[in-house]
Tab-separated table of C-alpha atoms in Angstrom:
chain	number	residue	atom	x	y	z
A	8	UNK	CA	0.000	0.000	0.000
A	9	UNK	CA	1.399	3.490	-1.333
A	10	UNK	CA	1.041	5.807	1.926
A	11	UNK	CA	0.194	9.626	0.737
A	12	UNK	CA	2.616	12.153	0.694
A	13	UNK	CA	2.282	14.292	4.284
A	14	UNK	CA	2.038	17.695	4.391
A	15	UNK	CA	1.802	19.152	8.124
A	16	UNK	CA	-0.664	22.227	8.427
A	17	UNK	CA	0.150	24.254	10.904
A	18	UNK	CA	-0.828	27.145	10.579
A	19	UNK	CA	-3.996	28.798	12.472
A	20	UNK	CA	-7.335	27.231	10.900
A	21	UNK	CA	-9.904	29.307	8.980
A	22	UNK	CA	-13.129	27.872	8.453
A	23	UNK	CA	-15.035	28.891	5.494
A	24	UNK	CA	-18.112	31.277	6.761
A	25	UNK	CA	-21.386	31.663	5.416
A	26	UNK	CA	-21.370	33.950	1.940
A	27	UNK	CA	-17.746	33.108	1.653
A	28	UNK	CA	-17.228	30.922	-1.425
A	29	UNK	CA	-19.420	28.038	-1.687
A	30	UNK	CA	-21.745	28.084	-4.392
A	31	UNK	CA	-23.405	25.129	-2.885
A	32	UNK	CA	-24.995	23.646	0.202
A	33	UNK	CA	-22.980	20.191	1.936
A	34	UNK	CA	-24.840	17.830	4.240
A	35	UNK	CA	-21.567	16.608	6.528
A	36	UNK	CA	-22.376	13.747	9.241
A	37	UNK	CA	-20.229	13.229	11.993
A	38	UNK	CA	-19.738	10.259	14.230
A	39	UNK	CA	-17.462	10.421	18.096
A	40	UNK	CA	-15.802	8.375	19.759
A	41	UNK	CA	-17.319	9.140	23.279
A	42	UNK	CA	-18.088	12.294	24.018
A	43	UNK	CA	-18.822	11.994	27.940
A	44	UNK	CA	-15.369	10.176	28.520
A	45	UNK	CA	-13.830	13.614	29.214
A	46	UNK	CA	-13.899	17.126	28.351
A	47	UNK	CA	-11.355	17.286	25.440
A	48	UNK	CA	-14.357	15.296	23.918
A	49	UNK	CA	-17.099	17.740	24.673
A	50	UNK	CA	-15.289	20.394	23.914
A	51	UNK	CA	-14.618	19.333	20.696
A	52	UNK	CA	-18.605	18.483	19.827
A	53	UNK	CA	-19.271	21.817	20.760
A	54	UNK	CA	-17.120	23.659	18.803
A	55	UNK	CA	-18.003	21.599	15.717
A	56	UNK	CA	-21.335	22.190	16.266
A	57	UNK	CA	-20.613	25.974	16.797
A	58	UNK	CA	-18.237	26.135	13.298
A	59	UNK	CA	-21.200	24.199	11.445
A	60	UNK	CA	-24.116	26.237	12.699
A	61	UNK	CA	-22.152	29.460	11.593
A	62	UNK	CA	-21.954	28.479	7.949
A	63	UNK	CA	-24.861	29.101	6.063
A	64	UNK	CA	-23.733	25.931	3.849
A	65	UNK	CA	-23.374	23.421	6.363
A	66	UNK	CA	-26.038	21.251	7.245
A	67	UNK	CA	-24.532	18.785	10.607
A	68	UNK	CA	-25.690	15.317	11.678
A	69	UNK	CA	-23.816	15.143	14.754
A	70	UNK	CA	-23.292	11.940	16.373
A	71	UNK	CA	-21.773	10.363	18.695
A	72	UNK	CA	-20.551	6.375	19.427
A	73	UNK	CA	-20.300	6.557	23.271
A	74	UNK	CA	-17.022	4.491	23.004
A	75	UNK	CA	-19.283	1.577	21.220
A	76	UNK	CA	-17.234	0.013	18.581
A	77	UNK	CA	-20.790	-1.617	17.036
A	78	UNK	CA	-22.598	1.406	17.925
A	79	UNK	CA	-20.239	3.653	15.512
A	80	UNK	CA	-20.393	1.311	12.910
A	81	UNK	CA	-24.679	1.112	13.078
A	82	UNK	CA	-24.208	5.132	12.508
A	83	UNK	CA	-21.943	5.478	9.795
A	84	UNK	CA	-24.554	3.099	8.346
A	85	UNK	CA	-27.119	5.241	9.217
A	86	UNK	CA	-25.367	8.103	7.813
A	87	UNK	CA	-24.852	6.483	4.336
A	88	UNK	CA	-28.190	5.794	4.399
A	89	UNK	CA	-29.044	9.398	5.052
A	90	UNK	CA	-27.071	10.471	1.710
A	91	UNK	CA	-24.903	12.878	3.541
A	92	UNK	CA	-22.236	14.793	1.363
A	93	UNK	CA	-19.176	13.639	3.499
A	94	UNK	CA	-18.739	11.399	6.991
A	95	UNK	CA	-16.175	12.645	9.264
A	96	UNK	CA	-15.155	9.783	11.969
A	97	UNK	CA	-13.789	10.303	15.125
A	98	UNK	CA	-12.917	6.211	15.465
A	99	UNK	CA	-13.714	4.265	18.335
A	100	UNK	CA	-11.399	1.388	17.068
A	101	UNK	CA	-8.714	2.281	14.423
A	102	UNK	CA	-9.339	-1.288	12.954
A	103	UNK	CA	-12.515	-2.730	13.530
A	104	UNK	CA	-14.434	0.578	11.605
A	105	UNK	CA	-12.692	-0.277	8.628
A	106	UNK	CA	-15.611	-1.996	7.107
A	107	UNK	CA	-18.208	0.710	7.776
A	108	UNK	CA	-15.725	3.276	6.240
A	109	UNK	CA	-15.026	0.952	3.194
A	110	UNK	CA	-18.795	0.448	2.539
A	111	UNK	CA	-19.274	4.637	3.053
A	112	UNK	CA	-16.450	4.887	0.683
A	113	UNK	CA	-18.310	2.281	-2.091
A	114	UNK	CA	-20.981	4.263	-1.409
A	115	UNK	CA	-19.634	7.350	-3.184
A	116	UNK	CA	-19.327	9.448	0.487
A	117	UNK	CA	-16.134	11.077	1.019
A	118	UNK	CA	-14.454	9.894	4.949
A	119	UNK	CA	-12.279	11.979	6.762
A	120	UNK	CA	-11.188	11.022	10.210
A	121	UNK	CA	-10.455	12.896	12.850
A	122	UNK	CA	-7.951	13.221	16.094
A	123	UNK	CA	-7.523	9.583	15.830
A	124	UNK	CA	-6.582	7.909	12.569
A	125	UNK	CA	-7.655	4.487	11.855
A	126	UNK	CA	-5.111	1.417	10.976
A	127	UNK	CA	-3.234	1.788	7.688
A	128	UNK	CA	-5.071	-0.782	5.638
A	129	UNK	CA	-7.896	1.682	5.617
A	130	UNK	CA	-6.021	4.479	4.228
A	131	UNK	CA	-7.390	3.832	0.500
A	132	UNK	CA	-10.890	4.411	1.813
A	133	UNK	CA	-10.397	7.736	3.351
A	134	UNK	CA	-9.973	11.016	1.626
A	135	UNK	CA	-8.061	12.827	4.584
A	136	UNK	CA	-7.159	12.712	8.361
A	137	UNK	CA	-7.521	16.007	10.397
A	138	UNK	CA	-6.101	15.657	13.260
A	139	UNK	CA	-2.588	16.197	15.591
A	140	UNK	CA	0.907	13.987	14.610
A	141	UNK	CA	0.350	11.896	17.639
A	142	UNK	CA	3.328	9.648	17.010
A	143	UNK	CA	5.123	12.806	17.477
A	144	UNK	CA	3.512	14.305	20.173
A	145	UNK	CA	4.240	10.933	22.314
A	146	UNK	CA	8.809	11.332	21.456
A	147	UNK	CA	7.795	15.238	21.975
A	148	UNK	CA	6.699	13.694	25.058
A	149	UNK	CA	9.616	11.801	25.624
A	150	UNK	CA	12.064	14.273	25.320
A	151	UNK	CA	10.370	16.885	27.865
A	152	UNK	CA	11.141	13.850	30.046
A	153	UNK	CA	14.695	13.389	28.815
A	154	UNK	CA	15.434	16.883	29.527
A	155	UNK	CA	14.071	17.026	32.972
A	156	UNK	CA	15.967	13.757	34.331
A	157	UNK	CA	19.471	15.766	32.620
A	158	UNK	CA	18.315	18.741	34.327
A	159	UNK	CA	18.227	16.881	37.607
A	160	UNK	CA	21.058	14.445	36.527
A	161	UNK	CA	19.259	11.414	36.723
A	162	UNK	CA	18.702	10.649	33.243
A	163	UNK	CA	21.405	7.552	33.845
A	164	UNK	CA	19.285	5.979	36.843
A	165	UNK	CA	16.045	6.887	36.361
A	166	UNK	CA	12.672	4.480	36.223
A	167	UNK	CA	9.518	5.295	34.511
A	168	UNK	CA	5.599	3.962	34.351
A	169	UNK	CA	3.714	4.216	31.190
A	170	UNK	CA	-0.059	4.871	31.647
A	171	UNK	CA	-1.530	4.338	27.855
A	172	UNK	CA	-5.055	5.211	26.773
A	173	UNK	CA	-7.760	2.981	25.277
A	174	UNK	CA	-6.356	-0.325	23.930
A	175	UNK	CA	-6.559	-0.558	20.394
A	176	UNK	CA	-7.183	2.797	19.997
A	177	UNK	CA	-4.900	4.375	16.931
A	178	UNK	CA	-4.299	7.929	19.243
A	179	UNK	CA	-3.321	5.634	22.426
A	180	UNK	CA	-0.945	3.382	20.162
A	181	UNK	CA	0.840	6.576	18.103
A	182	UNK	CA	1.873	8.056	21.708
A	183	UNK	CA	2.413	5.290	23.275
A	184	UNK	CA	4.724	4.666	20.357
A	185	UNK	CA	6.647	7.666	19.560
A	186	UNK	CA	7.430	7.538	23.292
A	187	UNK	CA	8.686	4.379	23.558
A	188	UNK	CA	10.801	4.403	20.451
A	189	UNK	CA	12.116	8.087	21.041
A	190	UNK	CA	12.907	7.671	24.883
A	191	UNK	CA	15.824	5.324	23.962
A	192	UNK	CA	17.373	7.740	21.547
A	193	UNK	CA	17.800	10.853	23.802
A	194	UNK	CA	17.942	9.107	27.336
A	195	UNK	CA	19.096	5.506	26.547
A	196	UNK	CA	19.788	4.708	30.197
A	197	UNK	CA	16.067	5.245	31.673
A	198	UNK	CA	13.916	2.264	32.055
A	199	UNK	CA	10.103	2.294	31.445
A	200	UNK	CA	9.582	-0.454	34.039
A	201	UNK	CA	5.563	-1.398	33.680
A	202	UNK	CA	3.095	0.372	31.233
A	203	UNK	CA	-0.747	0.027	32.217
A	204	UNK	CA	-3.817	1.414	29.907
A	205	UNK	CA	-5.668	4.009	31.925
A	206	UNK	CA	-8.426	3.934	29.283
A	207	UNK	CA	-8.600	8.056	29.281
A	208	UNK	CA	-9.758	7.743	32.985
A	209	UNK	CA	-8.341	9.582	35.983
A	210	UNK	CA	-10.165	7.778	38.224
A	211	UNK	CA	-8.888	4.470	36.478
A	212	UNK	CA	-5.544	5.861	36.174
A	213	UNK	CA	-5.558	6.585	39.826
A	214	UNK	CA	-5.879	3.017	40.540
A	215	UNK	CA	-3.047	2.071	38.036
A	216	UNK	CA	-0.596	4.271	39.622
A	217	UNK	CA	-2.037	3.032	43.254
A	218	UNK	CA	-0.610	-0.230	42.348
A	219	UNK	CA	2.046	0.926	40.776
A	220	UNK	CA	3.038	2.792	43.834
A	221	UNK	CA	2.727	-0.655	45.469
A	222	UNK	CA	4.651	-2.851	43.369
A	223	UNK	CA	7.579	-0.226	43.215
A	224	UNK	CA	10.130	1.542	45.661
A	225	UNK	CA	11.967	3.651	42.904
A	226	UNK	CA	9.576	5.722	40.321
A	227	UNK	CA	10.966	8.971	38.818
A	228	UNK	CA	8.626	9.618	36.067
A	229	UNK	CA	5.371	8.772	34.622
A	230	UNK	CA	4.478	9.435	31.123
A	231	UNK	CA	0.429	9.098	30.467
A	232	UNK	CA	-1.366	9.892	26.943
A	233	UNK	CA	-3.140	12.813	27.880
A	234	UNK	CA	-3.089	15.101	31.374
A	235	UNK	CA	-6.178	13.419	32.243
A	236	UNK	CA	-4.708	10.544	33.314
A	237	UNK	CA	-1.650	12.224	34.238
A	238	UNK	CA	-3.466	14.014	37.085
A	239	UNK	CA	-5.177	11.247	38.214
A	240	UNK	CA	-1.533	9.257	38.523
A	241	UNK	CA	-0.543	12.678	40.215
A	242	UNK	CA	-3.427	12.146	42.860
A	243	UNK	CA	-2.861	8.758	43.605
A	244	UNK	CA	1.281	9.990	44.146
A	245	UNK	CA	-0.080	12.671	46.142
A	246	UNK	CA	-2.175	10.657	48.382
A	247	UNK	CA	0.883	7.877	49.203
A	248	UNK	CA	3.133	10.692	49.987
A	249	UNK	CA	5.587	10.158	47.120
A	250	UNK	CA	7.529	12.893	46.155
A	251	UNK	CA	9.525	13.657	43.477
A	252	UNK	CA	7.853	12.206	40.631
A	253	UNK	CA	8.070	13.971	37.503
A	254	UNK	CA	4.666	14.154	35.753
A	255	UNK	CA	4.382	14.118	31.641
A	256	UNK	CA	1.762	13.875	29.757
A	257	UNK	CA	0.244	14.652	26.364
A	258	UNK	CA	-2.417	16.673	25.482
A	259	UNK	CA	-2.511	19.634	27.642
A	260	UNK	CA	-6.044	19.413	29.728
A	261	UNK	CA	-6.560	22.706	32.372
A	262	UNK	CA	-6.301	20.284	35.118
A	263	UNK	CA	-2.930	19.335	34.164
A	264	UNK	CA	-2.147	23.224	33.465
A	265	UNK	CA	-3.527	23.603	36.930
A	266	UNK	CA	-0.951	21.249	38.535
A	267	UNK	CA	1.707	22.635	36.114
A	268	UNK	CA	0.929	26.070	38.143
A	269	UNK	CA	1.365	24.145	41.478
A	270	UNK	CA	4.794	23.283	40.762
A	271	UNK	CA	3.553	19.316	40.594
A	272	UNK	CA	3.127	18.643	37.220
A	273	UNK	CA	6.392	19.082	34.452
A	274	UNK	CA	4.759	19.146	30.953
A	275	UNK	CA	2.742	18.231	28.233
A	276	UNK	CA	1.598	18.777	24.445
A	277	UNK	CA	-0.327	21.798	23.706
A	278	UNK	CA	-3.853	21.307	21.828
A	279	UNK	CA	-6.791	22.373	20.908
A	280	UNK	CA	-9.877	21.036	20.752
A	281	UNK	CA	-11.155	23.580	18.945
A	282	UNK	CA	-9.003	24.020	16.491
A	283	UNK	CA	-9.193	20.244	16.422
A	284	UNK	CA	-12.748	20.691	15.097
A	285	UNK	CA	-12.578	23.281	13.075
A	286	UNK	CA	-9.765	21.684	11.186
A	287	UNK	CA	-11.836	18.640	10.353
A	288	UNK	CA	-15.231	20.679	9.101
A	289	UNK	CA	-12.691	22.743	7.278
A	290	UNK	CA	-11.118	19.481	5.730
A	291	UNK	CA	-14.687	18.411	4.789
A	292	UNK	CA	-15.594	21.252	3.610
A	293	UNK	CA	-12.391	21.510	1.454
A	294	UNK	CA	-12.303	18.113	0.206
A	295	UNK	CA	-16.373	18.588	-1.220
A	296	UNK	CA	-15.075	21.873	-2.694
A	297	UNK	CA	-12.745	19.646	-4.839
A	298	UNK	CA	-9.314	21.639	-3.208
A	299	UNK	CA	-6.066	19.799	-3.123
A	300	UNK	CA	-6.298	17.952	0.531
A	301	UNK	CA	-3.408	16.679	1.724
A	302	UNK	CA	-3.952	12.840	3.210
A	303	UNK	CA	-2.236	13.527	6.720
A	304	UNK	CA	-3.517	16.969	6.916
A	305	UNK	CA	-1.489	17.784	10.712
A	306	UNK	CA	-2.252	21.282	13.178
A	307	UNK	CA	0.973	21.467	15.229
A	308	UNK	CA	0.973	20.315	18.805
A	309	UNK	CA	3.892	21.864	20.723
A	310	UNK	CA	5.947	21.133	24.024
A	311	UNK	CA	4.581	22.858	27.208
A	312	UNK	CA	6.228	22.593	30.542
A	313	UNK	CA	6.403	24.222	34.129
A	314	UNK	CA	8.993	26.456	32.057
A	315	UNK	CA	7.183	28.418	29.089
A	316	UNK	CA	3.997	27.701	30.526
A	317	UNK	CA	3.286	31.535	30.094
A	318	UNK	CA	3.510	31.582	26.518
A	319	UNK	CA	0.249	29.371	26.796
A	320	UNK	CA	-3.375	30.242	27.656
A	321	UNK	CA	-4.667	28.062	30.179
A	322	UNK	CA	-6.839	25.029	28.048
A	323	UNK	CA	-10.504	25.468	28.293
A	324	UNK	CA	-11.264	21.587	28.636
């Protein structure tokens, strides 16, 4: 399979208003992965709702899969069925939607997924993914890490926990990925010592740090998949009375900017769920306007730590 050639948008996203240049009118249907899990989520739905509603052109279907692999696939078959112009998908499971996004894609509807890709062998059915580089914002990750156990000078004896997202779940494997093979390369001497899925949950990742806390004397660092579950890791730290633990995670929530301001949390991975969004009604929008899309279509996602913190406004999720 020929992968696309990847072009990295990063500049600021502008979404095409009512009266602006569309001759025409586009019914767009959108399916979520689960919008109650956490606020990231509902922020997002609300600012796609927001950027639709505010073009004249845009007529939403907004949906959303509750984390339901089945359920997700019985709506993008409801939305084929519904005729809509174009089907973004926020995936539940990278691989097991394939066959509701190849039968949308037989179907004559235009796919674009966003935040979350799904696997590879479903590229050819998909006209675009909107979303952040996630493989890079897990060794962005890593090296905010790196830096911190050099700054300390610990970055030849130092042990780290892994607490991943939702198994089989293409953003949880990318970070989980590009922090595992990156870590080596700038601090080959720490050890990742146990690596638990927190399934996007504080309150589970609490409980997977709680044992963790348990089963070892010697943690420096913990690198989660988004400040979520970084925070709840934090708690459970906080509550055993161990200090010292340096805190990463990726995807910048205001909790995590919160404990960032305490001095108890090191960094993260700046993004937006709005722009988030935005981006993929813009890629839509772009793609049924017959414009050159690229295939990877990437906003940037850069470090954030206790240190430049201030060049950041807190996140509103």
């Amino acid at each position: 399979m020929k992968l696309r050639n990847v072009m990295a948008a990063t500049t600021a996203v502008a979404l095409i208003y009512g009266g602006a240049a569309s001759a025409e009118s586009f019914k767009i249907g959108i399916t979520q992965n689960n919008v109650g899990v956490d606020s990231y989520q509902t922020t997002y739905e609300k600012a796609f709702i927001a950027a639709a509603d505010a073009n004249v052109d845009v007529e939403s279907v907004v949906l959303d899969a509750g984390g339901d692999v089945a359920r997700q696939i019985a709506q993008m078959e409801d939305l084929i069925q519904q005729e809509v112009d174009a089907i973004i998908i926020w995936p539940t499971n990278g691989e097991a939607v394939i066959p509701a996004v190849r039968k949308a894609h037989k179907a004559g509807i235009p796919v674009i997924v966003t935040n979350s890709n799904i696997a590879e062998q479903g590229f050819d059915f998909v006209k675009s993914f909107s979303g952040p580089d996630n493989i890079t914002q897990g060794a962005r990750s890593a090296e905010i890490m790196c830096d911190k156990f050099k700054a300390m000078g610990i970055e030849n004896e130092a042990h780290v926990v892994h607490i991943t997202g939702q198994p089989g779940y293409t953003t949880a494997i990318e970070r989980a990925k590009g922090f595992e093979d990156r870590l080596p390369e700038v601090c080959p001497n720490v050890t990742v010592i146990d690596t638990q899925p927190g399934d996007w949950s504080r309150e589970k990742s609490q409980k997977v740090m709680e044992a963790f806390l348990v089963k070892y004397d010697d943690i420096d660092g913990v690198y989660a998949g988004d400040d979520n579950m970084g925070v709840g890791a934090l708690n459970a730290a906080k509550a055993a009375g161990r200090e010292g633990i340096i805190f990463v995670g990726a995807t910048n929530f205001s909790v995590g900017y919160e404990a960032m301001e305490r001095g108890e949390y090191w960094g993260s991975i700046y993004q937006s769920p709005v722009d988030d969004a935005e981006a993929a009604l813009k890629t839509a929008i772009d793609v049924l306007s017959g414009k050159d899309v690229p295939f990877l279509n990437y906003f940037d996602t850069p470090k954030i730590t206790q240190d430049n913190m201030g060049d950041f406004t807190k996140p509103v999720f």
